[in-house]
PDB file of C-alpha atoms in Angstrom:
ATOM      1  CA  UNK R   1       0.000   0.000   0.000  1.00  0.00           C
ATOM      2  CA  UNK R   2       0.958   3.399  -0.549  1.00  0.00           C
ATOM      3  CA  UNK R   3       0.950   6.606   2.100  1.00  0.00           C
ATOM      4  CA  UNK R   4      -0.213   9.688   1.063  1.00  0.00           C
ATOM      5  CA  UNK R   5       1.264  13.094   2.816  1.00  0.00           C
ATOM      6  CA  UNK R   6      -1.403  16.185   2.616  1.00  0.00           C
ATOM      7  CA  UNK R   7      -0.050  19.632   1.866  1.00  0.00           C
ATOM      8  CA  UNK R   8      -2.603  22.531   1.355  1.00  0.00           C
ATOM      9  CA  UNK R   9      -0.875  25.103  -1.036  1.00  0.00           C
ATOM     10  CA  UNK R  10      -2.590  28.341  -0.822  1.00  0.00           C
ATOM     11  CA  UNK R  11      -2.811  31.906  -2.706  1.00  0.00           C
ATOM     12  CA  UNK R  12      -4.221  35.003  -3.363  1.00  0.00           C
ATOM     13  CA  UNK R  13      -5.876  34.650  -6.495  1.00  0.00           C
ATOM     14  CA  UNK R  14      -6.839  30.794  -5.698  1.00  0.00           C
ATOM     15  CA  UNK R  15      -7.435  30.603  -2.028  1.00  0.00           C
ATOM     16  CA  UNK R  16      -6.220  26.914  -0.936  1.00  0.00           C
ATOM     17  CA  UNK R  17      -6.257  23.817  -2.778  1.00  0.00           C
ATOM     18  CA  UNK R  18      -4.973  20.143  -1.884  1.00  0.00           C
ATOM     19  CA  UNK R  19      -2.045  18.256  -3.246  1.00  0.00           C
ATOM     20  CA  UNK R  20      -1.573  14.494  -2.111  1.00  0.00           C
ATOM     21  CA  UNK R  21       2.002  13.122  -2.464  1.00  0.00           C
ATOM     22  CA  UNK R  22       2.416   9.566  -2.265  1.00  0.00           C
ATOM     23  CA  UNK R  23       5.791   7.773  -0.110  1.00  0.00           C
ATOM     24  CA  UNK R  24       6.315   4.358   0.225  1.00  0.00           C
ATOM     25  CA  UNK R  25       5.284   2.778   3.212  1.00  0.00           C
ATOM     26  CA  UNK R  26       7.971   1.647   5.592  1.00  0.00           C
ATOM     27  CA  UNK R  27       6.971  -1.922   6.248  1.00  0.00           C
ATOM     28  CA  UNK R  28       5.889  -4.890   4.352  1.00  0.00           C
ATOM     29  CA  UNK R  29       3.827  -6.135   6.938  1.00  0.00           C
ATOM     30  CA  UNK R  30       2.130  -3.155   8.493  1.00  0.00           C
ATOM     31  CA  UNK R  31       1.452  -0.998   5.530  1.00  0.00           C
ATOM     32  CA  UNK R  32      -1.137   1.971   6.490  1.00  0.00           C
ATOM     33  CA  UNK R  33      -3.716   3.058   3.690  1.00  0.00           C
ATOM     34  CA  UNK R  34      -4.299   6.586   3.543  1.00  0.00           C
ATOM     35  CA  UNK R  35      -6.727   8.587   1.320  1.00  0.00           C
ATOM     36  CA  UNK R  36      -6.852  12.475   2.749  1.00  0.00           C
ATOM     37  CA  UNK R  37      -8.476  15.106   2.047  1.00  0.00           C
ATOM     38  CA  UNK R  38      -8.383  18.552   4.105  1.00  0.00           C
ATOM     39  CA  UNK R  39     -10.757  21.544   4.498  1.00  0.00           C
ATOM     40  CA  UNK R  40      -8.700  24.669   5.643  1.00  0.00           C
ATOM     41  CA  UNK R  41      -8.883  28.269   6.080  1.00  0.00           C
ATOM     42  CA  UNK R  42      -7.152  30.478   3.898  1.00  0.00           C
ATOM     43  CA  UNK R  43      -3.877  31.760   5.595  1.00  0.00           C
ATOM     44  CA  UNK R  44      -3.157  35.764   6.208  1.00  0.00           C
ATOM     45  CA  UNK R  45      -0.274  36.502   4.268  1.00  0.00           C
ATOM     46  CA  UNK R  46      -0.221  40.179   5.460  1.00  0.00           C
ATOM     47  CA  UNK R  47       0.570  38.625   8.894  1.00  0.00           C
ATOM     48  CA  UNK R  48       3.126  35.802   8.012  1.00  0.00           C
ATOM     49  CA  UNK R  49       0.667  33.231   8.708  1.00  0.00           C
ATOM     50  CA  UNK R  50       1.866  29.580   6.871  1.00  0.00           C
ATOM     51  CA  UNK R  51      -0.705  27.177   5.300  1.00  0.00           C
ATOM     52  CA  UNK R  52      -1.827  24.487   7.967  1.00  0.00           C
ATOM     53  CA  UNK R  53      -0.993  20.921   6.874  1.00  0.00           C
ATOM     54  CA  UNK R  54      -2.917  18.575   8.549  1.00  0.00           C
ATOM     55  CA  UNK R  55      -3.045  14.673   7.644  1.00  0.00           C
ATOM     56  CA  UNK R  56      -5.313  11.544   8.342  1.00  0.00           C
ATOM     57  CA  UNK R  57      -3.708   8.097   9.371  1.00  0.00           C
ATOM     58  CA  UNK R  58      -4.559   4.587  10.079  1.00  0.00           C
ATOM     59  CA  UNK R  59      -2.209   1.694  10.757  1.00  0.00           C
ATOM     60  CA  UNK R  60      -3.421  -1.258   8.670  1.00  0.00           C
ATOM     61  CA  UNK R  61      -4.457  -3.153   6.877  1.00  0.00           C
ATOM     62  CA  UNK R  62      -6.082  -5.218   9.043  1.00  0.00           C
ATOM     63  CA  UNK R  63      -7.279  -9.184   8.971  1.00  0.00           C
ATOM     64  CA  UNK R  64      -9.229 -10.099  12.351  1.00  0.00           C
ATOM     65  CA  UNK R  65     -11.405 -12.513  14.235  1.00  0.00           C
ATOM     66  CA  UNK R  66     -15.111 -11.469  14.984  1.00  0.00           C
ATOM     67  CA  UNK R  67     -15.882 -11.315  18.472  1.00  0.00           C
ATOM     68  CA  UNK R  68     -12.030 -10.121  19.684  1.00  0.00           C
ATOM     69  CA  UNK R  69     -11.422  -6.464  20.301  1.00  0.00           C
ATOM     70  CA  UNK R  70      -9.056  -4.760  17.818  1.00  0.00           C
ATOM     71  CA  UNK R  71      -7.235  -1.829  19.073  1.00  0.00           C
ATOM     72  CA  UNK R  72      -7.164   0.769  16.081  1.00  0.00           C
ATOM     73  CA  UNK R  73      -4.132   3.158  15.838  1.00  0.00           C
ATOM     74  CA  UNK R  74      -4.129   6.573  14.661  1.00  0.00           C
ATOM     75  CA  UNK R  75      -1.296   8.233  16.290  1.00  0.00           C
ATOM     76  CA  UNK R  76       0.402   9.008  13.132  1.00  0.00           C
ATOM     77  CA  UNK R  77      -2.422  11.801  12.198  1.00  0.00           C
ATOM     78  CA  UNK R  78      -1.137  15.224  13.034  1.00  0.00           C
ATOM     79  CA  UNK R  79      -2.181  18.820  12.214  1.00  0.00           C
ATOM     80  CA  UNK R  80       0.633  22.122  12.099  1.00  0.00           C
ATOM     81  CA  UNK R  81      -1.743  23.622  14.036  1.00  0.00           C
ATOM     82  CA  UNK R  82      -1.050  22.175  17.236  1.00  0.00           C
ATOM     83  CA  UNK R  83      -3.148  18.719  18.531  1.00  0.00           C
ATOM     84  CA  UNK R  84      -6.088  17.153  16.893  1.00  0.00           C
ATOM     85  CA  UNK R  85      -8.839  17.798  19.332  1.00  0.00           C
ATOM     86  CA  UNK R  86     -11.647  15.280  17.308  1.00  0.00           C
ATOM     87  CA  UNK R  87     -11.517  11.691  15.790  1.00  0.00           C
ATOM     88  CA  UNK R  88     -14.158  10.493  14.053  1.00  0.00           C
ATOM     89  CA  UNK R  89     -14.453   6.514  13.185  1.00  0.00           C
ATOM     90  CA  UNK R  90     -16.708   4.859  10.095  1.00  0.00           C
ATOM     91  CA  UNK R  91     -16.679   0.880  11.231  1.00  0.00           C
ATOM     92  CA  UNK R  92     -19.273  -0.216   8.810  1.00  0.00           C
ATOM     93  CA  UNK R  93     -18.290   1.195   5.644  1.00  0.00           C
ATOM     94  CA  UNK R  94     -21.616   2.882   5.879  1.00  0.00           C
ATOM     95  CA  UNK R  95     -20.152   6.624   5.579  1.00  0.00           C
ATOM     96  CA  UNK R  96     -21.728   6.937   9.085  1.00  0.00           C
ATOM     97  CA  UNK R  97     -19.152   7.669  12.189  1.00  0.00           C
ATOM     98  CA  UNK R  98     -20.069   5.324  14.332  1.00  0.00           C
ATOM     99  CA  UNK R  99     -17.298   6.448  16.888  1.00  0.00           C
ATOM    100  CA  UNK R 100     -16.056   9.431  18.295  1.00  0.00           C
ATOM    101  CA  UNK R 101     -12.966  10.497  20.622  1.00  0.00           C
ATOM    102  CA  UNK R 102     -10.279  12.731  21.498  1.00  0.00           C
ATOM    103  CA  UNK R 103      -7.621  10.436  20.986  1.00  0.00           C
ATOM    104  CA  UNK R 104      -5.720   8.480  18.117  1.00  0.00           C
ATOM    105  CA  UNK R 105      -6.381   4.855  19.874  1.00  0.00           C
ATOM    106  CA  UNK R 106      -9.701   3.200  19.316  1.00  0.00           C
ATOM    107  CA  UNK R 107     -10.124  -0.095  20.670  1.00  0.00           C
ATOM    108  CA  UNK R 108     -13.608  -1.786  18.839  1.00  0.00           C
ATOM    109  CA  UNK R 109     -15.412  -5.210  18.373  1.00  0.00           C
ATOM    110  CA  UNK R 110     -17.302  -6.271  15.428  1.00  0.00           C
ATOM    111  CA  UNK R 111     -19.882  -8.576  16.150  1.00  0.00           C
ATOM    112  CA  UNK R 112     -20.107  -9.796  12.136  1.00  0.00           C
ATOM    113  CA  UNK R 113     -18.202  -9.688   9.396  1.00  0.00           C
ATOM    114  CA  UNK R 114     -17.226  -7.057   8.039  1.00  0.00           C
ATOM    115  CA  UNK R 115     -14.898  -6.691   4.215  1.00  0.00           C
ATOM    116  CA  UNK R 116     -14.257  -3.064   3.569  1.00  0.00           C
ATOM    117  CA  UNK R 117     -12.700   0.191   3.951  1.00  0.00           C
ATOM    118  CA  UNK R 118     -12.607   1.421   8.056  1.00  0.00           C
ATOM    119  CA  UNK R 119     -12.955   5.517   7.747  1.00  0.00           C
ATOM    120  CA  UNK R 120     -11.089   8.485   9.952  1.00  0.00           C
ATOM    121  CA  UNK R 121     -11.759  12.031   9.997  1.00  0.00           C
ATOM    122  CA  UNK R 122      -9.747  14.041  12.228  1.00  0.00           C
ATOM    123  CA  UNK R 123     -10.077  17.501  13.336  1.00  0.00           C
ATOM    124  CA  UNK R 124      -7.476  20.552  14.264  1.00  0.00           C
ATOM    125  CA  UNK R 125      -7.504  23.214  16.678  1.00  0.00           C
ATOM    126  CA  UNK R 126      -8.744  25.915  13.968  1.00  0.00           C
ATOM    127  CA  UNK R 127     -11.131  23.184  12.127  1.00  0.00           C
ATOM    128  CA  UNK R 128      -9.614  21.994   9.177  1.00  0.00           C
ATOM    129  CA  UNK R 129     -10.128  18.282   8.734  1.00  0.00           C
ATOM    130  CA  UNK R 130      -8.626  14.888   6.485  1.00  0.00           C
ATOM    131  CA  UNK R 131     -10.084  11.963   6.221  1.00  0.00           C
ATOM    132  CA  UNK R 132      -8.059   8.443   6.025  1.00  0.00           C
ATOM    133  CA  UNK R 133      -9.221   4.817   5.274  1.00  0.00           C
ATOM    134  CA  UNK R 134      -7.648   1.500   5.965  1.00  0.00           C
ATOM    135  CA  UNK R 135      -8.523  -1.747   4.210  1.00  0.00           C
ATOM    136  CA  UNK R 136     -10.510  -4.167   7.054  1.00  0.00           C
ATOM    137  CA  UNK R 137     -11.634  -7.940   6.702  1.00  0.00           C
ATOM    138  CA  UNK R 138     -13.569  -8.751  10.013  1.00  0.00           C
ATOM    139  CA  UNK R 139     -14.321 -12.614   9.730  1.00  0.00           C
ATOM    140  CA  UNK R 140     -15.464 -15.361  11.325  1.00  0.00           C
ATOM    141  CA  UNK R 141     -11.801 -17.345  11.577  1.00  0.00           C
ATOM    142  CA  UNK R 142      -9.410 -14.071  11.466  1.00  0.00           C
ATOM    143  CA  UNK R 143      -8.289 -14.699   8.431  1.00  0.00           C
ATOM    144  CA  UNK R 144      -8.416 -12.596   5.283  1.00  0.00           C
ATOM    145  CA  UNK R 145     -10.953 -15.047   3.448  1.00  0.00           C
ATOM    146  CA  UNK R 146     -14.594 -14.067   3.258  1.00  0.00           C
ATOM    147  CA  UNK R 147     -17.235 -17.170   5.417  1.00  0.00           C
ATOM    148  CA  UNK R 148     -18.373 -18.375   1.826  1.00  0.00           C
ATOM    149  CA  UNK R 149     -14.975 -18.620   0.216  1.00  0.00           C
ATOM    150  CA  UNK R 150     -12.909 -20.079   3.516  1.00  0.00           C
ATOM    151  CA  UNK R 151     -12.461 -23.542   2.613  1.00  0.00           C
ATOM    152  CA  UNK R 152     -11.947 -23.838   6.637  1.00  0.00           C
ATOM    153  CA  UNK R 153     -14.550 -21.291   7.849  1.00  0.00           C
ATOM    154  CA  UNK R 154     -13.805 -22.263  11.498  1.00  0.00           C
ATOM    155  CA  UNK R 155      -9.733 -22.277  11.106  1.00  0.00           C
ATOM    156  CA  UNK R 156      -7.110 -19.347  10.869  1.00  0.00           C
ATOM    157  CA  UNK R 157      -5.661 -20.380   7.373  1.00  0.00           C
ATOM    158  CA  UNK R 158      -4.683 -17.964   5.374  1.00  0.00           C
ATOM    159  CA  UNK R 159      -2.903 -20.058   3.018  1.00  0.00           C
ATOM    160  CA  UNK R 160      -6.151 -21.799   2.033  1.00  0.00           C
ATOM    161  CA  UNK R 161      -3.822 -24.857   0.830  1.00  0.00           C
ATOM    162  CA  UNK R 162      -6.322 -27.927  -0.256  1.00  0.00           C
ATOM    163  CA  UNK R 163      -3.788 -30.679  -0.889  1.00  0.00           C
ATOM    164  CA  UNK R 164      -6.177 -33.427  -2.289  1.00  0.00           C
ATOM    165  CA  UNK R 165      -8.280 -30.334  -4.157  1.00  0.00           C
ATOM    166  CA  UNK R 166     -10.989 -31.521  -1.946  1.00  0.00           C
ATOM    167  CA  UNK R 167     -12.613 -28.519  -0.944  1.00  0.00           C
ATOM    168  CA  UNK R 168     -11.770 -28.741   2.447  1.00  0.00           C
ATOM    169  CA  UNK R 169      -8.556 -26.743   3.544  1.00  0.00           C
ATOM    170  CA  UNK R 170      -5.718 -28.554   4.568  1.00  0.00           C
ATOM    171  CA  UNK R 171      -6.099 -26.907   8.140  1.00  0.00           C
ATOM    172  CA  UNK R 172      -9.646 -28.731   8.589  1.00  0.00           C
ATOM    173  CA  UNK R 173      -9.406 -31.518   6.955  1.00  0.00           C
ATOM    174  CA  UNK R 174      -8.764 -35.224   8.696  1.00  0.00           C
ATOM    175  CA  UNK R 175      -7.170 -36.977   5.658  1.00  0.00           C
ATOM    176  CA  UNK R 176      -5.698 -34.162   3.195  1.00  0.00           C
ATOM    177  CA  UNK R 177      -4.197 -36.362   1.271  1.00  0.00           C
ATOM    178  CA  UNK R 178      -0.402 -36.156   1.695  1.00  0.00           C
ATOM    179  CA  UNK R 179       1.572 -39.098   0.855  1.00  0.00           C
ATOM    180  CA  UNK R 180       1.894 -41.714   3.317  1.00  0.00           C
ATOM    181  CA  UNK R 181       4.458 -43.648   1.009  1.00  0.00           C
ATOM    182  CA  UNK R 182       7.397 -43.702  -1.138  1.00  0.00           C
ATOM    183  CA  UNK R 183       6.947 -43.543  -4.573  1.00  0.00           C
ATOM    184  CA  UNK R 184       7.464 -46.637  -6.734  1.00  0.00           C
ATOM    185  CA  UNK R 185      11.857 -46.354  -6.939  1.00  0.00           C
ATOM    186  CA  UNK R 186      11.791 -44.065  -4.430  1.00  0.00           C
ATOM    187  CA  UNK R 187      13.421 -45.212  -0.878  1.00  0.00           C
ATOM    188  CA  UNK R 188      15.104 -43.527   2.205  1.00  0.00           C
ATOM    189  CA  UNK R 189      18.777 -44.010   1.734  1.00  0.00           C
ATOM    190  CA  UNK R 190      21.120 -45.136   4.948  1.00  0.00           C
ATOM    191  CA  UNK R 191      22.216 -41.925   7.080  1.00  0.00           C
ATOM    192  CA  UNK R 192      25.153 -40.048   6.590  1.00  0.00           C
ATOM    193  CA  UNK R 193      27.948 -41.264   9.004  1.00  0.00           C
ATOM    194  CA  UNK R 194      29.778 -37.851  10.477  1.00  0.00           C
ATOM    195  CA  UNK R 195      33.119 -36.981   9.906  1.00  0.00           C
ATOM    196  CA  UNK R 196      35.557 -37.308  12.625  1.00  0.00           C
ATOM    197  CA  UNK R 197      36.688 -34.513  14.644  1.00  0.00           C
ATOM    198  CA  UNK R 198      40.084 -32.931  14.588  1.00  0.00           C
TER     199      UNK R 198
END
């Protein structure tokens, strides 16, 4: 996934517009999703004021178990203004904030599944907002396979190997079919007799 840094470029003739600048993300394994955009005032040039920059962040994606809290991280959000005093949480994918608080950490539990795009708004000091989103998949095993296309619905597999093309995953399944003998020519030679020591 890719992050996206917000800066609002402003003028006299124009007023302020948006410009989103994508960076790599740092880690493999933890890549956050960000899609920002930012309503902000129009600075006073006469006084020196600079543009605010102000930028919404989720850590993600995430792949979770129904049923098990999930503690949601935010802390990389920030405003030039000085500290976000609002964030606002979509859960659902319903463009509804279902949650609201002062701080970046949210801890929530989905009660069903859930395969979308988890929504933050965030707020500065003078009221300028952005608005991230992180990819979700909330299901019934934890793993990143929707109920109807888990071949083990019940079992963290993520793999979703199926040895004997069975239908049943590998994880679930009581005979999946791996060899249980040698090949016709095929034996187990003698072992290998170590070296001696010097």
């Amino acid at each position: 996934m890719t992050l996206f840094k917000v800066l609002v470029v402003c003028s006299l003739m124009t007023g302020c517009g948006v410009t989103e600048i994508a960076v790599p993300a740092d880690s493999a394994t933890t890549s956050p999703s960000v899609t920002a955009t930012t309503e902000a005032s129009t600075p006073d040039v006469s006084t020196g004021d600079q543009p605010e920059e102000i930028q919404a962040w989720i850590q993600g994606s995430y792949a979770h178990k129904i049923g098990e809290p999930l503690e949601l991280d935010a802390r990389g959000s920030y405003s030039s203004a000085g500290k976000l005093v609002k964030y606002e949480w979509d859960l659902d994918g319903d463009q509804q904030f279902d949650e609201t608080s002062t701080e970046p950490m949210l801890t929530y539990t989905w009660d069903k599944e859930f395969v979308g795009e988890i929504t933050l708004r965030v707020t500065s000091p003078t009221g300028a907002t952005a608005i991230g989103t992180t990819e979700a998949m909330i299901t019934n095993d934890g793993d990143s396979t929707p109920y109807e296309r888990d071949n083990c619905p019940e079992v963290n597999n993520h793999g979703q190997t199926d040895y004997d093309n069975d239908g049943i995953g590998d994880a679930c399944d009581d005979t999946p079919g791996y060899p249980t003998e040698d090949l016709p020519g095929v034996s187990e030679g003698p072992a290998p007799t170590p070296s001696a020591t010097r």
